[in-house]
């Protein structure tokens, strides 16, 4: 307009030449009035009407001047208004007091092509007559106007419309299908409203559409396949609705599409390979849906323009296509929060570092880090299972949290990591500490022997040590001649089984069914990797299903790789002993020369190591931990099993592999002790006494007869102490740790276990436990029992049967032990186990009189979960853990589980 005026003026100036300014002014007014003045009187009045109904200010629309010439946002053609743009205008003070969608006067602008009121408050609904009167309208922009109500279906009459913006209002109701008549429409933006209903199928006829944004509404139903007809579409945003069912393959026909956003819906199914038709696609955002499956392998190679991909928070599985790592245009990839798995490609990256962002967090990627990471500027690997060392990939813009990496803070626990790797038949490097969770037999045993020895000797001379090494070696590796003599029934060897090694004969009638190798192969799908539970040190464990659908666990002992005769000892053990607290052996298969098979009942709740926490919701990594009642029940169950082995078997059996992963749990969380391949019998009493006499060096004699013979059982007790601490603190993997690793941790923990101060224990209690005052006393009691089990001196650890009693009566442990009145208490019969467990804690007051040796109740196998009758027993006199006469001689500080005993903590390591 201004340009036209100046052209005219120039013309006048050239023609008329040196006239006076007055003449110029007259001419200006003349030309102005003829060319630019609003000629329609109706429209002029209507504008003034509009000016007042909307409360517009003189600053924008000065009342006395000509609207076409001086009013802001008014566009005229041939003296008629064709455009009104009040976008961003402010109202007068009066006008803003009662703002309304009062635009009736607009109805008189029959040539109006564009109305732009974006960001101008119009609280009210779009009048129906818009569609009937504004028939020339091409552009309608009502973004962010606070409009309410429904979209009138009459808008479908505005067939000249090319641009319709209604986004960011409070529009409700369904999208009228009449909008499908707007054949010329190029831009349709209905986003950020409260529209409901489904995607109108009539939109299929909007063949000129380039932008369709219906994001952030409440649309439901499916994306109609007919969407594939919108061949000019470049921008499609349906994000943040409730659209369901799958992504239609026809979406792949949108060959012009540049931006696609389907995120935050409920789309399910997999990504159709047909999307490879989106050859111009640059942005693909399909995060936060319910999409599953693996990404089609031929998809990404076809999408050559793609540089922004969001796949996050779906249930995608399988690997990430390797091409994503090498697409040089790719700037942003968010694959987080899926079930993607696999390893990082080990490509050498000569390429320069790009500014690319890679987010692979919260998936199941594993294996080592590779140099491919150097290629990207920002990488988030958190919440995966990467292992190994970080080397030089650890730049500041890489996040490694919650993986299985070495020497990096905030990683997953040993148990979580090893479970992940073991379940997939992969090898976990165990944070660079080999053997802590799955001790290989030789290393584990020699270490244990050392522990036992250190405990037994308590710092004695090397010669004595040698003798004990010899004795223990003989005890644990002898081919069970003693037990054979005892002969708990030597049954006939069934024809199907190969004869056991010489020197061992078994009562096969007690060893369950004899399976054929064929049956075993069938049950495990030929030892399929998928069935592998874990590679244990005594054999590989497989899940299996027998004919008839019985779930079992199958141990496969490969005699070619290890000269492992432990299975015979285990069979021997099972042939003599049966107890409801031991993992039930269902049968065996010994027919193969090189592979021996043991079949156990399947334990639905796995083992304690994997049950203490269970991930209930992978999305936010919700861990559900076992409640306290269940933990106490598990502790008691395990103590019952060990107490049976230690005290009710003759000779006593030593488990030798007590840790959380050996404590199996059935469907009711009843304990069944597993991992029985290391089990080892103790020699008979006469033999023990002989050794004791042989080794009658000063310190042991001072400790009474409790020294060497119980040392092996005392080792079980020590390990059980670690299990108890694991239950109290919730620190997974403690019981599986080597003692060297334990040392620092114990030093930190033990000071918080005091018999005098209940509150101290709250510092170490598993924060996920919900416990009240009463339960806290139980927790405290368990911690105290744990501490007494962890006494560095094996002879001062309580016997298993007293531990069991203490766990069954946790409140007595704390209520009777920590008050001074308890010390003044004269003896009572119920105090017997208690006295045995804590005898020396109390002994400082000499009032502890003789402990009545109650009759030993030998509970029989399966029927005896409770063992309530067991109080003191004859053995307590011999074995000395509860030996009253010796305990009264001890100094209380020697056994009292108080933080002051620093030497003991230090000696933990030698133990
Ligand atoms: C504009 O149209 C409305 C309704 O169509 C009418 O009531 C009003 O008087 C008209 N305004 C003018 C100035 O003609
Ligand atoms: C009107 O619309 C244009 C864009 O088409 C915009 O740049 C301008 O600022 C708007 N407002 C006015 C008062 O012209
Ligand atoms: C309406 O005006 C706003 C701001 O003045 C502008 O950004 C927008 O592009 C205009 N709408 C149309 C369709 O031109
Ligand atoms: C305008 O739209 C309404 C509702 O969609 C319809 O009933 C009517 O026939 C249309 N009128 C014209 C002239 O197209
Ligand atoms: C697209 O718009 C043109 C005019 O701009 C029109 O002739 C054509 O019919 C429209 N296409 C469709 C499918 O409506
Ligand atoms: C789609 O719309 C939402 C808001 O409604 C917005 O946050 C998102 O960035 C849009 N997607 C694209 C690809 O522009
Ligand atoms: C991941 O896969 C596991 C089974 O492998 C499944 O239990 C879990 O629900 C899946 N998680 C997600 C987020 O899809
Ligand atoms: C990657 O390959 C190199 C040799 O090309 C090898 O040294 C390295 O261990 C590999 N890394 C992983 C994690 O496999």
mmCIF file of N, CA and C in Angstrom, residues 434-489:
data_model
loop_
_atom_site.group_PDB
_atom_site.id
_atom_site.type_symbol
_atom_site.label_atom_id
_atom_site.label_comp_id
_atom_site.label_asym_id
_atom_site.label_seq_id
_atom_site.Cartn_x
_atom_site.Cartn_y
_atom_site.Cartn_z
ATOM 1 N N UNK A 434 36.973 -62.225 40.116
ATOM 2 C CA UNK A 434 36.472 -63.529 39.725
ATOM 3 C C UNK A 434 36.121 -64.365 40.950
ATOM 4 N N UNK A 435 35.142 -65.233 40.803
ATOM 5 C CA UNK A 435 34.792 -66.284 41.767
ATOM 6 C C UNK A 435 34.032 -65.844 42.995
ATOM 7 N N UNK A 436 33.697 -64.586 43.094
ATOM 8 C CA UNK A 436 33.006 -64.207 44.328
ATOM 9 C C UNK A 436 31.596 -64.777 44.406
ATOM 10 N N UNK A 437 30.911 -64.852 43.277
ATOM 11 C CA UNK A 437 29.559 -65.398 43.347
ATOM 12 C C UNK A 437 29.510 -66.866 42.963
ATOM 13 N N UNK A 438 30.366 -67.262 42.035
ATOM 14 C CA UNK A 438 30.347 -68.663 41.643
ATOM 15 C C UNK A 438 31.742 -69.229 41.824
ATOM 16 N N UNK A 439 32.079 -69.528 43.038
ATOM 17 C CA UNK A 439 33.435 -69.967 43.274
ATOM 18 C C UNK A 439 33.738 -71.224 42.465
ATOM 19 N N UNK A 440 34.827 -71.234 41.769
ATOM 20 C CA UNK A 440 35.221 -72.453 41.093
ATOM 21 C C UNK A 440 35.722 -73.389 42.178
ATOM 22 N N UNK A 441 35.478 -74.640 41.982
ATOM 23 C CA UNK A 441 35.665 -75.569 43.079
ATOM 24 C C UNK A 441 37.046 -75.495 43.745
ATOM 25 N N UNK A 442 38.127 -75.538 42.993
ATOM 26 C CA UNK A 442 39.427 -75.577 43.671
ATOM 27 C C UNK A 442 39.692 -74.301 44.462
ATOM 28 N N UNK A 443 39.460 -73.161 43.827
ATOM 29 C CA UNK A 443 39.748 -71.898 44.504
ATOM 30 C C UNK A 443 38.892 -71.762 45.757
ATOM 31 N N UNK A 444 37.592 -72.044 45.585
ATOM 32 C CA UNK A 444 36.668 -71.900 46.704
ATOM 33 C C UNK A 444 37.077 -72.778 47.876
ATOM 34 N N UNK A 445 37.441 -74.011 47.558
ATOM 35 C CA UNK A 445 37.709 -74.938 48.647
ATOM 36 C C UNK A 445 38.993 -74.610 49.370
ATOM 37 N N UNK A 446 40.025 -74.272 48.599
ATOM 38 C CA UNK A 446 41.287 -74.000 49.275
ATOM 39 C C UNK A 446 41.112 -72.772 50.157
ATOM 40 N N UNK A 447 40.296 -71.815 49.644
ATOM 41 C CA UNK A 447 40.066 -70.623 50.423
ATOM 42 C C UNK A 447 39.335 -70.969 51.716
ATOM 43 N N UNK A 448 38.324 -71.807 51.565
ATOM 44 C CA UNK A 448 37.575 -72.202 52.742
ATOM 45 C C UNK A 448 38.456 -72.906 53.752
ATOM 46 N N UNK A 449 39.284 -73.787 53.243
ATOM 47 C CA UNK A 449 40.162 -74.505 54.153
ATOM 48 C C UNK A 449 40.994 -73.513 54.935
ATOM 49 N N UNK A 450 41.454 -72.499 54.236
ATOM 50 C CA UNK A 450 42.260 -71.488 54.904
ATOM 51 C C UNK A 450 41.473 -70.808 56.008
ATOM 52 N N UNK A 451 40.219 -70.499 55.660
ATOM 53 C CA UNK A 451 39.378 -69.835 56.653
ATOM 54 C C UNK A 451 39.240 -70.714 57.882
ATOM 55 N N UNK A 452 38.925 -71.964 57.604
ATOM 56 C CA UNK A 452 38.737 -72.904 58.711
ATOM 57 C C UNK A 452 40.012 -72.982 59.542
ATOM 58 N N UNK A 453 41.113 -73.087 58.820
ATOM 59 C CA UNK A 453 42.382 -73.247 59.515
ATOM 60 C C UNK A 453 42.699 -72.059 60.395
ATOM 61 N N UNK A 454 42.491 -70.883 59.779
ATOM 62 C CA UNK A 454 42.820 -69.686 60.537
ATOM 63 C C UNK A 454 42.012 -69.654 61.820
ATOM 64 N N UNK A 455 40.743 -70.032 61.686
ATOM 65 C CA UNK A 455 39.881 -70.027 62.854
ATOM 66 C C UNK A 455 40.353 -71.031 63.887
ATOM 67 N N UNK A 456 40.666 -72.204 63.421
ATOM 68 C CA UNK A 456 41.055 -73.275 64.328
ATOM 69 C C UNK A 456 42.314 -72.906 65.091
ATOM 70 N N UNK A 457 43.255 -72.397 64.362
ATOM 71 C CA UNK A 457 44.555 -72.220 64.977
ATOM 72 C C UNK A 457 44.645 -70.979 65.824
ATOM 73 N N UNK A 458 43.913 -69.960 65.363
ATOM 74 C CA UNK A 458 43.963 -68.718 66.117
ATOM 75 C C UNK A 458 45.402 -68.269 66.309
ATOM 76 N N UNK A 459 46.237 -68.394 65.348
ATOM 77 C CA UNK A 459 47.577 -67.849 65.431
ATOM 78 C C UNK A 459 48.613 -68.826 65.944
ATOM 79 N N UNK A 460 48.371 -70.110 65.842
ATOM 80 C CA UNK A 460 49.352 -71.075 66.327
ATOM 81 C C UNK A 460 50.391 -71.398 65.279
ATOM 82 N N UNK A 461 51.279 -72.222 65.667
ATOM 83 C CA UNK A 461 52.468 -72.502 64.856
ATOM 84 C C UNK A 461 52.195 -73.239 63.560
ATOM 85 N N UNK A 462 53.132 -73.208 62.710
ATOM 86 C CA UNK A 462 52.997 -73.717 61.362
ATOM 87 C C UNK A 462 52.863 -75.235 61.338
ATOM 88 N N UNK A 463 53.522 -75.900 62.267
ATOM 89 C CA UNK A 463 53.471 -77.361 62.285
ATOM 90 C C UNK A 463 52.060 -77.831 62.607
ATOM 91 N N UNK A 464 51.491 -77.211 63.622
ATOM 92 C CA UNK A 464 50.125 -77.555 63.995
ATOM 93 C C UNK A 464 49.207 -77.329 62.815
ATOM 94 N N UNK A 465 49.459 -76.249 62.099
ATOM 95 C CA UNK A 465 48.659 -75.919 60.942
ATOM 96 C C UNK A 465 48.703 -77.048 59.908
ATOM 97 N N UNK A 466 49.889 -77.536 59.679
ATOM 98 C CA UNK A 466 50.044 -78.617 58.712
ATOM 99 C C UNK A 466 49.234 -79.839 59.113
ATOM 100 N N UNK A 467 49.302 -80.134 60.392
ATOM 101 C CA UNK A 467 48.566 -81.301 60.885
ATOM 102 C C UNK A 467 47.080 -81.134 60.599
ATOM 103 N N UNK A 468 46.583 -79.932 60.904
ATOM 104 C CA UNK A 468 45.150 -79.702 60.726
ATOM 105 C C UNK A 468 44.781 -79.739 59.252
ATOM 106 N N UNK A 469 45.633 -79.173 58.405
ATOM 107 C CA UNK A 469 45.382 -79.235 56.969
ATOM 108 C C UNK A 469 45.164 -80.685 56.590
ATOM 109 N N UNK A 470 46.063 -81.498 57.092
ATOM 110 C CA UNK A 470 46.003 -82.914 56.764
ATOM 111 C C UNK A 470 44.691 -83.526 57.224
ATOM 112 N N UNK A 471 44.354 -83.226 58.468
ATOM 113 C CA UNK A 471 43.150 -83.813 59.044
ATOM 114 C C UNK A 471 41.920 -83.409 58.247
ATOM 115 N N UNK A 472 41.838 -82.091 57.974
ATOM 116 C CA UNK A 472 40.645 -81.616 57.278
ATOM 117 C C UNK A 472 40.592 -82.177 55.870
ATOM 118 N N UNK A 473 41.755 -82.257 55.271
ATOM 119 C CA UNK A 473 41.828 -82.794 53.926
ATOM 120 C C UNK A 473 41.290 -84.219 53.909
ATOM 121 N N UNK A 474 41.734 -84.966 54.897
ATOM 122 C CA UNK A 474 41.295 -86.357 54.984
ATOM 123 C C UNK A 474 39.791 -86.412 55.223
ATOM 124 N N UNK A 475 39.342 -85.566 56.146
ATOM 125 C CA UNK A 475 37.926 -85.581 56.505
ATOM 126 C C UNK A 475 37.041 -85.321 55.292
ATOM 127 N N UNK A 476 37.428 -84.326 54.504
ATOM 128 C CA UNK A 476 36.511 -83.906 53.460
ATOM 129 C C UNK A 476 36.715 -84.585 52.127
ATOM 130 N N UNK A 477 37.809 -85.231 51.912
ATOM 131 C CA UNK A 477 37.995 -85.802 50.595
ATOM 132 C C UNK A 477 37.989 -87.325 50.597
ATOM 133 N N UNK A 478 37.997 -87.914 51.767
ATOM 134 C CA UNK A 478 37.958 -89.372 51.814
ATOM 135 C C UNK A 478 36.732 -89.910 51.120
ATOM 136 N N UNK A 479 36.893 -91.007 50.510
ATOM 137 C CA UNK A 479 35.774 -91.528 49.724
ATOM 138 C C UNK A 479 34.739 -92.190 50.615
ATOM 139 N N UNK A 480 34.397 -91.481 51.654
ATOM 140 C CA UNK A 480 33.233 -91.830 52.418
ATOM 141 C C UNK A 480 33.250 -93.249 52.996
ATOM 142 N N UNK A 481 34.421 -93.736 53.328
ATOM 143 C CA UNK A 481 34.472 -95.103 53.839
ATOM 144 C C UNK A 481 33.728 -95.214 55.166
ATOM 145 N N UNK A 482 33.849 -94.154 55.948
ATOM 146 C CA UNK A 482 33.195 -94.185 57.255
ATOM 147 C C UNK A 482 31.699 -94.355 57.098
ATOM 148 N N UNK A 483 31.108 -93.520 56.211
ATOM 149 C CA UNK A 483 29.661 -93.586 56.062
ATOM 150 C C UNK A 483 29.238 -94.920 55.456
ATOM 151 N N UNK A 484 30.090 -95.482 54.622
ATOM 152 C CA UNK A 484 29.732 -96.773 54.066
ATOM 153 C C UNK A 484 29.649 -97.841 55.139
ATOM 154 N N UNK A 485 30.605 -97.750 56.038
ATOM 155 C CA UNK A 485 30.569 -98.723 57.116
ATOM 156 C C UNK A 485 29.278 -98.591 57.906
ATOM 157 N N UNK A 486 28.897 -97.275 58.036
ATOM 158 C CA UNK A 486 27.688 -97.035 58.794
ATOM 159 C C UNK A 486 26.488 -97.657 58.092
ATOM 160 N N UNK A 487 26.615 -97.724 56.791
ATOM 161 C CA UNK A 487 25.678 -98.473 55.964
ATOM 162 C C UNK A 487 24.210 -98.203 56.218
ATOM 163 N N UNK A 488 23.740 -97.029 55.888
ATOM 164 C CA UNK A 488 22.302 -96.765 56.023
ATOM 165 C C UNK A 488 21.564 -97.463 54.890
ATOM 166 N N UNK A 489 21.829 -98.671 54.717
ATOM 167 C CA UNK A 489 21.132 -99.417 53.669
ATOM 168 C C UNK A 489 21.891 -99.387 52.363
#
